[in-house]
PDB file of C-alpha atoms in Angstrom:
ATOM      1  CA  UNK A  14       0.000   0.000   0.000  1.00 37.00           C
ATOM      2  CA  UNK A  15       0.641   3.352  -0.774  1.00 39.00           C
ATOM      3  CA  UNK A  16      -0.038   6.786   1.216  1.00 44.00           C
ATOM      4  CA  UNK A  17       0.704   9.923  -0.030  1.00 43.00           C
ATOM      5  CA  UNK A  18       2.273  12.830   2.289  1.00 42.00           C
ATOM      6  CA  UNK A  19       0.482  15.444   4.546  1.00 44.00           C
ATOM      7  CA  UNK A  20       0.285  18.394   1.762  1.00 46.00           C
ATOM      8  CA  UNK A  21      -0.851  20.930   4.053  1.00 46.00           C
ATOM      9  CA  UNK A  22       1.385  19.589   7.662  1.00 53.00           C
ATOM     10  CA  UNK A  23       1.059  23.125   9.589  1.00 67.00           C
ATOM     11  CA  UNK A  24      -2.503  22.847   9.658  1.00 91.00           C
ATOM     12  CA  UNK A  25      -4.588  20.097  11.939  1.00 97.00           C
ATOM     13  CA  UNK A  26      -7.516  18.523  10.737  1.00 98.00           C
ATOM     14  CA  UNK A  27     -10.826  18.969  12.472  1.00 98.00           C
ATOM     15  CA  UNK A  28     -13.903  17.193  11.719  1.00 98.00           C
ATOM     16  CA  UNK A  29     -17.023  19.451  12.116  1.00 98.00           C
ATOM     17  CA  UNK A  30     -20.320  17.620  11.920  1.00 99.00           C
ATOM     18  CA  UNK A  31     -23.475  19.251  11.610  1.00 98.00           C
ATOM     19  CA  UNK A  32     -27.077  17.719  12.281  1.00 98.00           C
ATOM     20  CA  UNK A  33     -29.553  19.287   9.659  1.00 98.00           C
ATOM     21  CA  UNK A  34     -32.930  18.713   7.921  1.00 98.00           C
ATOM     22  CA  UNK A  35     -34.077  20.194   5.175  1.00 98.00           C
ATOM     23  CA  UNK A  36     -37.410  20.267   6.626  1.00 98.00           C
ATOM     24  CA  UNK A  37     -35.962  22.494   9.480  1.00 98.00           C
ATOM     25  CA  UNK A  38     -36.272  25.957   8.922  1.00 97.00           C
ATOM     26  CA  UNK A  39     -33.641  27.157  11.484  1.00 98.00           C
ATOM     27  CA  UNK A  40     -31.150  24.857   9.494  1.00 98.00           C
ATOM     28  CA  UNK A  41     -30.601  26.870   6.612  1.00 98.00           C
ATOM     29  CA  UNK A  42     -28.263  29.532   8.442  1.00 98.00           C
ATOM     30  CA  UNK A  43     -26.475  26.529  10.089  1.00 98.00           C
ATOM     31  CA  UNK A  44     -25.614  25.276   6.321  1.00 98.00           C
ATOM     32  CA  UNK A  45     -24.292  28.336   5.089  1.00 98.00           C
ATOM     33  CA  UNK A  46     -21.924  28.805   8.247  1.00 98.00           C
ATOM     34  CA  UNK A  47     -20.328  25.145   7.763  1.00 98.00           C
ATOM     35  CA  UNK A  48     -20.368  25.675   3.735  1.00 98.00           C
ATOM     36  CA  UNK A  49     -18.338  28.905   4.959  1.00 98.00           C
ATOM     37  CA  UNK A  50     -16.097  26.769   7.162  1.00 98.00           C
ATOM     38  CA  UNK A  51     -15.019  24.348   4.581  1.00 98.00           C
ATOM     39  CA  UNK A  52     -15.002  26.555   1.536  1.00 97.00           C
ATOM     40  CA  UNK A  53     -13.157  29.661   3.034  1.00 97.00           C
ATOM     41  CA  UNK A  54     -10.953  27.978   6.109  1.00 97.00           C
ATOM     42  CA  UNK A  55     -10.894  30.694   8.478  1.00 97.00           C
ATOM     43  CA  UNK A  56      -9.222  29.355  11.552  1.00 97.00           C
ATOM     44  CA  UNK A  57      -5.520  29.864  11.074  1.00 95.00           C
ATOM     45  CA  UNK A  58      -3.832  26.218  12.033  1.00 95.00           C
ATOM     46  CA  UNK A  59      -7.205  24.221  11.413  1.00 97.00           C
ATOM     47  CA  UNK A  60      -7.910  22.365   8.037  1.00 97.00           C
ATOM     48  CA  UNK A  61     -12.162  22.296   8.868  1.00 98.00           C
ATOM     49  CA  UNK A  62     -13.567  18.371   7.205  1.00 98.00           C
ATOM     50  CA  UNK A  63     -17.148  19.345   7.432  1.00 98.00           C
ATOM     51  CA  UNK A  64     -19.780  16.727   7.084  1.00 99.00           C
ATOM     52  CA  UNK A  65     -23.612  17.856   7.338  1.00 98.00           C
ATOM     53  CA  UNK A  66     -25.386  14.811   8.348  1.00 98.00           C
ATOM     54  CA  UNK A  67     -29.180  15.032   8.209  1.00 98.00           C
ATOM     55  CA  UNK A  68     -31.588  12.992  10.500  1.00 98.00           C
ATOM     56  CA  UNK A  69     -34.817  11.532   9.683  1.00 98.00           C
ATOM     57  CA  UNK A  70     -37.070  12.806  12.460  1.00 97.00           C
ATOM     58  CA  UNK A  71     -38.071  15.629  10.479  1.00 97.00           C
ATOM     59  CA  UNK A  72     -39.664  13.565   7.426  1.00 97.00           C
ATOM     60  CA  UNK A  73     -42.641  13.045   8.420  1.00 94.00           C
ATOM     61  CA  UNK A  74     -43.349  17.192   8.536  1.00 93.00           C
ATOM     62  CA  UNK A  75     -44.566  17.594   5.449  1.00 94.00           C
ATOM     63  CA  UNK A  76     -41.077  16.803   3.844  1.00 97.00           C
ATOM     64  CA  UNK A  77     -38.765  13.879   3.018  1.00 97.00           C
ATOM     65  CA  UNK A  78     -35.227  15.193   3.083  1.00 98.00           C
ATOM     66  CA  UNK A  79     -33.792  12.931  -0.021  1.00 98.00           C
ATOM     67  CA  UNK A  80     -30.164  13.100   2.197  1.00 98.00           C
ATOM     68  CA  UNK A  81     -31.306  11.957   5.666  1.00 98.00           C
ATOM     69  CA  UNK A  82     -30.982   8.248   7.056  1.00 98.00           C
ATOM     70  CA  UNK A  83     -31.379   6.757  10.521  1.00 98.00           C
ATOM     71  CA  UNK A  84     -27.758   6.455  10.688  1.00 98.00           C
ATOM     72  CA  UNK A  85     -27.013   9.750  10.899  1.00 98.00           C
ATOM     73  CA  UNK A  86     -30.653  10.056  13.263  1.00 98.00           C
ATOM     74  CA  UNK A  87     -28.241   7.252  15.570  1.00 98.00           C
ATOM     75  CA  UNK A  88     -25.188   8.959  15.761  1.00 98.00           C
ATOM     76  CA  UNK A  89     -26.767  12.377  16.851  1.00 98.00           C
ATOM     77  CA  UNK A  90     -28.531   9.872  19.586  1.00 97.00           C
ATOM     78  CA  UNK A  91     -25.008   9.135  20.968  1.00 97.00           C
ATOM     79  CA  UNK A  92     -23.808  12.497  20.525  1.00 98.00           C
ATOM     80  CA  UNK A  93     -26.755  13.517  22.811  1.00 97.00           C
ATOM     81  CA  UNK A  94     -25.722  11.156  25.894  1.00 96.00           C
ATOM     82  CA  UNK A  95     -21.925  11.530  25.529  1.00 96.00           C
ATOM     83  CA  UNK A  96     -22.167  15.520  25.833  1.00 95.00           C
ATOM     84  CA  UNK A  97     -25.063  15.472  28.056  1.00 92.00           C
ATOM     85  CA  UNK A  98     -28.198  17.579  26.268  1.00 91.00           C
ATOM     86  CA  UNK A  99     -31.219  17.401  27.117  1.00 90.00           C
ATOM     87  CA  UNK A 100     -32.595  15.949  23.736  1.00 94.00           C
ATOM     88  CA  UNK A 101     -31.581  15.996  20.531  1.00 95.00           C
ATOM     89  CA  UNK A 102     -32.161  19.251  18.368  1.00 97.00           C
ATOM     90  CA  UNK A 103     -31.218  21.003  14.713  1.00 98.00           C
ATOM     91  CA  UNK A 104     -29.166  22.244  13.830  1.00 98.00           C
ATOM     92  CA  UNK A 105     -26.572  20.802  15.913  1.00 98.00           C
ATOM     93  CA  UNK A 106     -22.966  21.718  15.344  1.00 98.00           C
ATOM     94  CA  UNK A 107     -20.505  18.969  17.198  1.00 98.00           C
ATOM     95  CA  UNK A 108     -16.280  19.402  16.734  1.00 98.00           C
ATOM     96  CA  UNK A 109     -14.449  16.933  16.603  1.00 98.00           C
ATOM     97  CA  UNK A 110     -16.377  14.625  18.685  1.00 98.00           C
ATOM     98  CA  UNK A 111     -16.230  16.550  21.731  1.00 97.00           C
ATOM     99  CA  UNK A 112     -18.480  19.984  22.051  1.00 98.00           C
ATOM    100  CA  UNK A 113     -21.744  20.676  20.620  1.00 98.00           C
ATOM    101  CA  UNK A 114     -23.795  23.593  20.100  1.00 98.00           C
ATOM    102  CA  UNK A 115     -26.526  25.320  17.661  1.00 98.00           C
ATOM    103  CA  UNK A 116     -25.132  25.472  14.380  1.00 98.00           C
ATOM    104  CA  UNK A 117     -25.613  28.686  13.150  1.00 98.00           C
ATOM    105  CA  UNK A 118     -23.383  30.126  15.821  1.00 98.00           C
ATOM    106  CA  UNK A 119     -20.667  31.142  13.558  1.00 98.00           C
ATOM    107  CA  UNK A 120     -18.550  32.561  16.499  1.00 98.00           C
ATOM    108  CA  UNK A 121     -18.477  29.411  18.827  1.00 98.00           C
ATOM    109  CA  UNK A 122     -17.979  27.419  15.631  1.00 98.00           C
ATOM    110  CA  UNK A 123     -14.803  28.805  14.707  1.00 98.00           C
ATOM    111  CA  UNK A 124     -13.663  29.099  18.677  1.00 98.00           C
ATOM    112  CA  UNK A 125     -14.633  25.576  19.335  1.00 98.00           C
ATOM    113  CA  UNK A 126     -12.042  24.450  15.972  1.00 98.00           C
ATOM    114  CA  UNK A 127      -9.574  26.723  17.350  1.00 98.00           C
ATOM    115  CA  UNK A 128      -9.360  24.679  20.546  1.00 98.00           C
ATOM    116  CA  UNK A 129      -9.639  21.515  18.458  1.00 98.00           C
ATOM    117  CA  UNK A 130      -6.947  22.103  16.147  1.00 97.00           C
ATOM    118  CA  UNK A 131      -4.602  22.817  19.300  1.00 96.00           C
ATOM    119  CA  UNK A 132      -5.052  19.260  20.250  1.00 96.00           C
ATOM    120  CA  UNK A 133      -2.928  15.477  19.677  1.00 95.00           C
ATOM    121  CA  UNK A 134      -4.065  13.968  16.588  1.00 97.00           C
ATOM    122  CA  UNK A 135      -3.264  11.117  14.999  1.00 97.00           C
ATOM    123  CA  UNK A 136      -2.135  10.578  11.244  1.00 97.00           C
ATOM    124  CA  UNK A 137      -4.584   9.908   8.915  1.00 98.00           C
ATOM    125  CA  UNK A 138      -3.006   9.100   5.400  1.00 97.00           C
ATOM    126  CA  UNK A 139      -5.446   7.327   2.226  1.00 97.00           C
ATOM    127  CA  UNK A 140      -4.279   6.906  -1.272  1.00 95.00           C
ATOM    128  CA  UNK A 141      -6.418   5.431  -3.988  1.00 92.00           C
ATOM    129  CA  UNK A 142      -5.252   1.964  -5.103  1.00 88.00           C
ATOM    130  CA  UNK A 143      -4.368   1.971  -8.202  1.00 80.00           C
ATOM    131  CA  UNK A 144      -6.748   5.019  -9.347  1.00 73.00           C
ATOM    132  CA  UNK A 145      -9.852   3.135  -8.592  1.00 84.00           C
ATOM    133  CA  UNK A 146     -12.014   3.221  -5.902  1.00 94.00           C
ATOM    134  CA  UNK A 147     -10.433   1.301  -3.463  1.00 96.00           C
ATOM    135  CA  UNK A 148      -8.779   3.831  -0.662  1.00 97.00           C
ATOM    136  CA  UNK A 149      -5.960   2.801   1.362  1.00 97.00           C
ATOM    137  CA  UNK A 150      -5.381   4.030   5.215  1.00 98.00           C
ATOM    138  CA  UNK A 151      -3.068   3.859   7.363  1.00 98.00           C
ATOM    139  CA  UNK A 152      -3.145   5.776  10.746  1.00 98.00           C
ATOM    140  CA  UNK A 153      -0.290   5.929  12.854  1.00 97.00           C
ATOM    141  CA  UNK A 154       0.896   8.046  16.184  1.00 96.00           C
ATOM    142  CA  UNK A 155      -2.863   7.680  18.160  1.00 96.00           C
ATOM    143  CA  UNK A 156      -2.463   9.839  21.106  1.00 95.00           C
ATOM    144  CA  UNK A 157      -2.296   7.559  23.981  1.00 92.00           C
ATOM    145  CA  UNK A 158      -5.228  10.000  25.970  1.00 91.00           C
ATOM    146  CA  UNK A 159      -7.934   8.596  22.997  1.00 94.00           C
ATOM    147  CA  UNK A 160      -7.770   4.739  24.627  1.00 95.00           C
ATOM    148  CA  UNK A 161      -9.757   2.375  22.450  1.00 97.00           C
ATOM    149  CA  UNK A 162     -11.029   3.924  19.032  1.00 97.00           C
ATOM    150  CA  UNK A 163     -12.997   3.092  15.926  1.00 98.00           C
ATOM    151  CA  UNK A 164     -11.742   4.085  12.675  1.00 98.00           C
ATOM    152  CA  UNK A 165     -15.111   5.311  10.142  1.00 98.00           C
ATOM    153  CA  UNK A 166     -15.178   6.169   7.146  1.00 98.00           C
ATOM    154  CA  UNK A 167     -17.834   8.730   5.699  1.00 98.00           C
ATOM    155  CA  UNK A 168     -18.275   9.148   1.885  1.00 98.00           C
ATOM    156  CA  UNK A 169     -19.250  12.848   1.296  1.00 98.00           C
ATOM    157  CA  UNK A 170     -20.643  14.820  -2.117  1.00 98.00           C
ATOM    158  CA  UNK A 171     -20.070  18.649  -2.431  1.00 98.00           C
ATOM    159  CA  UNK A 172     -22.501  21.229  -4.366  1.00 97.00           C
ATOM    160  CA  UNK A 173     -25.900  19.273  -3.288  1.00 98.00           C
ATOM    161  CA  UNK A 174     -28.964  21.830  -3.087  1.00 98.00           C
ATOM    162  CA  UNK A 175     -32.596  20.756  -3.321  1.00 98.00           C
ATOM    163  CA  UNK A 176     -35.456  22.884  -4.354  1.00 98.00           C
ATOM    164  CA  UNK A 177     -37.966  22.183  -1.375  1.00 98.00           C
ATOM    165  CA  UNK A 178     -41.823  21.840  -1.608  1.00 97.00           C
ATOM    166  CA  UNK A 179     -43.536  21.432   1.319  1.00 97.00           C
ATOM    167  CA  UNK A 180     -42.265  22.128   4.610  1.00 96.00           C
ATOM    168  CA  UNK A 181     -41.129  24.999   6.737  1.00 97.00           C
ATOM    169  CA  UNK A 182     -38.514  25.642   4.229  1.00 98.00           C
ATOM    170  CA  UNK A 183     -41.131  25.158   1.065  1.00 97.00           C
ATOM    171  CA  UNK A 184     -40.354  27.738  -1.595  1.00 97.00           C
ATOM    172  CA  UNK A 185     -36.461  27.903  -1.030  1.00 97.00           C
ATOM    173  CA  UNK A 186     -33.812  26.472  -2.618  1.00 98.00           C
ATOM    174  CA  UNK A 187     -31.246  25.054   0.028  1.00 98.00           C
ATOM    175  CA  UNK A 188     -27.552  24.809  -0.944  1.00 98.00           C
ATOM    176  CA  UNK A 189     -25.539  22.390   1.402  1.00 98.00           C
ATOM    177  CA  UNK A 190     -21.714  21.959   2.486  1.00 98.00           C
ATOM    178  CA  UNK A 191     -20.539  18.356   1.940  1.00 98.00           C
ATOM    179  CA  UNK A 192     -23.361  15.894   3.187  1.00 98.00           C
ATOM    180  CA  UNK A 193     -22.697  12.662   4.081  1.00 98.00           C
ATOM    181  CA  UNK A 194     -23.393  10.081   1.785  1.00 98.00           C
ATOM    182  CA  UNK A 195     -22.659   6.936   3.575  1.00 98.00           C
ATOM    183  CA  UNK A 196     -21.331   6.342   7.039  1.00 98.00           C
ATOM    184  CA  UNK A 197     -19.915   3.029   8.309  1.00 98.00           C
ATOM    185  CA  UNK A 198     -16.869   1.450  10.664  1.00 98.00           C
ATOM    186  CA  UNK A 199     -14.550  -0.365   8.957  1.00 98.00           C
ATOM    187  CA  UNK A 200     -11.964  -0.836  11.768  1.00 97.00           C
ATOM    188  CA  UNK A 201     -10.819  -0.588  15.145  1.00 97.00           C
ATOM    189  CA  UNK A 202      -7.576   0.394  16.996  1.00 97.00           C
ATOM    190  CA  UNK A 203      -6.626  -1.099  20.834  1.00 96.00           C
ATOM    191  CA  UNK A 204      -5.802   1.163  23.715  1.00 95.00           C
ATOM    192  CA  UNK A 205      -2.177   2.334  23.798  1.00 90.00           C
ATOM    193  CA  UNK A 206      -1.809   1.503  20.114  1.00 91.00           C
ATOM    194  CA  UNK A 207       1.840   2.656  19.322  1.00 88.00           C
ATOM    195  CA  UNK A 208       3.579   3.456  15.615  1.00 90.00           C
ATOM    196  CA  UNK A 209       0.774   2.120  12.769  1.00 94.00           C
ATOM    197  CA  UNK A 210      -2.252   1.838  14.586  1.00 96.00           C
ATOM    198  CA  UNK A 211      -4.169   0.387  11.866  1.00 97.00           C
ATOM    199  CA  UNK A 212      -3.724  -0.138   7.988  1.00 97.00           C
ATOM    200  CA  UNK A 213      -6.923  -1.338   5.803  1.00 96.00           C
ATOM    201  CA  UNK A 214      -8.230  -1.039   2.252  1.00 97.00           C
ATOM    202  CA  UNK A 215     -12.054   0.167   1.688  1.00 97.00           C
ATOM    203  CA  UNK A 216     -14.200  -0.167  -1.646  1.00 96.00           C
ATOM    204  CA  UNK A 217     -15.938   3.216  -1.768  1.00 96.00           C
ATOM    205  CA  UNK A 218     -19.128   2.835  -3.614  1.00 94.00           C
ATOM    206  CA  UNK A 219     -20.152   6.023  -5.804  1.00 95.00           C
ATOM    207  CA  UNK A 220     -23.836   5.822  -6.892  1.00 95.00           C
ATOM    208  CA  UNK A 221     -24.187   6.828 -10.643  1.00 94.00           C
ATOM    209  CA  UNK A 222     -26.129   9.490  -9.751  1.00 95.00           C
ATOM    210  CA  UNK A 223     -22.949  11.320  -7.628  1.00 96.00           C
ATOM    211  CA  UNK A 224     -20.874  14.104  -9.523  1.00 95.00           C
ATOM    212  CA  UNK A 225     -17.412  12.142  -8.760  1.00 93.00           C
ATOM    213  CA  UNK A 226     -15.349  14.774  -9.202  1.00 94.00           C
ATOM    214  CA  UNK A 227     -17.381  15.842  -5.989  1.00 97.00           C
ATOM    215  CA  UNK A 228     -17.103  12.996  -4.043  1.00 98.00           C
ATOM    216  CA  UNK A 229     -14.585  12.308  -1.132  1.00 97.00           C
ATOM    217  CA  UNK A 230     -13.746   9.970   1.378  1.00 98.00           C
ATOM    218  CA  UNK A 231     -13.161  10.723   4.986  1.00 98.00           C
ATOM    219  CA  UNK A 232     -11.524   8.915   7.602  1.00 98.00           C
ATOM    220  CA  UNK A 233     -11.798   9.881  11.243  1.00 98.00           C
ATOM    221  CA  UNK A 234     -10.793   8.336  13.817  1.00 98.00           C
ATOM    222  CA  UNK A 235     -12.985   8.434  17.558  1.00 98.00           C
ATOM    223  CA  UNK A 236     -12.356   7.215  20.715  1.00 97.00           C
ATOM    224  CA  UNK A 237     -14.715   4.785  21.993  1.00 95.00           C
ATOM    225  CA  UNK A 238     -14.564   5.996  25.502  1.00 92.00           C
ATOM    226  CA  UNK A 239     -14.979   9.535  24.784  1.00 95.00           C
ATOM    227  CA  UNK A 240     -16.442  10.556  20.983  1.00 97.00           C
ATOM    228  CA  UNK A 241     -13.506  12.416  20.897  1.00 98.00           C
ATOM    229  CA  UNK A 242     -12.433  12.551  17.379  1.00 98.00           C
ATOM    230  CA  UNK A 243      -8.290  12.308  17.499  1.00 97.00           C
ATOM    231  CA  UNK A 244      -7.239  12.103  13.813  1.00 98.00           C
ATOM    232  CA  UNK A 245      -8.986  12.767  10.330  1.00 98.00           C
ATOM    233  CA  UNK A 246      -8.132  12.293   6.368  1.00 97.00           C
ATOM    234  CA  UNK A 247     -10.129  13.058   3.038  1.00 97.00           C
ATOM    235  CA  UNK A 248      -9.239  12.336  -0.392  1.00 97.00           C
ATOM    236  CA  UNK A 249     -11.045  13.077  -3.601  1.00 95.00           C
ATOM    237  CA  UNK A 250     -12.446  10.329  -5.534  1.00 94.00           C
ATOM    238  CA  UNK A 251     -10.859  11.964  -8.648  1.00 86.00           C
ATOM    239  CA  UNK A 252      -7.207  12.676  -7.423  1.00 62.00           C
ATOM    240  CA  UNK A 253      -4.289  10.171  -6.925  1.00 48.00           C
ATOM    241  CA  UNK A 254      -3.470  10.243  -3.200  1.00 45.00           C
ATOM    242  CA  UNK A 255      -3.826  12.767  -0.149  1.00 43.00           C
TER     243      UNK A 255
END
């Protein structure tokens, strides 16, 4: 296997998720400020991953949100416990694993990455096997404070909108950052992993309606103890390596 080099090594990744529903109609805002956050990357040190993830509790509203799944409904579930909220809610805005809070709050959103990026992280290297869709990853140098962790691996699309008919949002087109695709484990690491953590090969599968040239893959990984997320990757479908 191959990985390719960090092309961007002064700057730490942070993974921002962001619980949305296009049948929301306080989500909008929240869309725009992580489309901001991953187009314009305005925390000096932090490389923002952004993946809007919508639930599926909204759907039956008046309108079926074509992006949301019960997988992404799950993990705002456990997000919910591990930082102790009352209940659920959109939009929710959670960094790296560890701090949520309403996602249109531009300000806290780009003080919360600050604080991320100043953290341990692991390396998080993927290279396309052979220029196919096969990625390869390798992470390496887990900080021991993360414990046990699963590796995941999100596939993501850029430039999604929808033009919405019924709902609180009907009338409006809605433009989204990256949404998540698909979401699954594909590995995990031990407590006080040392050197190469884990090394793996995942088929990414790219529906033929995707844009490809729009689609990445992600790879995070999150401490099973915590949610913390200690180390993150993306590639482009269309490019050679990292």
């Amino acid at each position: 296997m191959h990985a390719g080099p960090d092309p961007i090594p002064w700057k730490t990744r942070v993974v921002v998720e962001l619980f949305s529903s296009e049948g929301c109609s306080s989500c909008p805002p929240a869309d725009a400020v992580l489309r901001e956050l991953s187009e314009k990357q305005p925390v000096e040190g932090a490389e923002v991953i952004a993946l809007e993830m919508h639930v599926d509790y909204w759907n039956d509203l008046g309108w079926a949100d074509p992006f949301s799944s019960d997988v992404y409904t799950s993990r705002q579930r456990v997000y919910t416990s591990a930082l102790r909220d009352r209940s659920a809610y959109t939009p929710q805005m959670v960094v790296d694993g560890s701090v949520g809070f309403v996602g249109s709050n531009a300000a806290e959103a780009r003080r919360a990455i600050a604080r991320a990026a100043a953290q341990p992280k692991a390396k998080v290297a993927l290279a396309r096997e052979g220029g196919g869709d096969t990625v390869s990853i390798v992470v390496s140098d887990v900080p021991e404070a993360a414990g046990a962790a699963s590796v995941m691996l999100a596939v993501v699309e850029e430039g999604l909108s929808s033009d919405v008919k019924r709902g609180e949002n009907a009338g409006a087109v809605l433009v989204h950052a990256p949404v998540v695709r698909s979401l699954r484990r594909v590995g995990a690491i031990a407590a006080g992993a040392r050197g190469k953590a884990f090394e793996g090969a995942e088929a990414i599968a790219i529906e033929p309606s995707w844009k490809r040239d729009r689609v990445s893959a992600v790879v995070f990984v999150q401490s099973a103890g915590t949610t913390a997320i200690v180390g993150a990757g993306s590639l482009r479908m269309s490019a050679a390596r990292l």
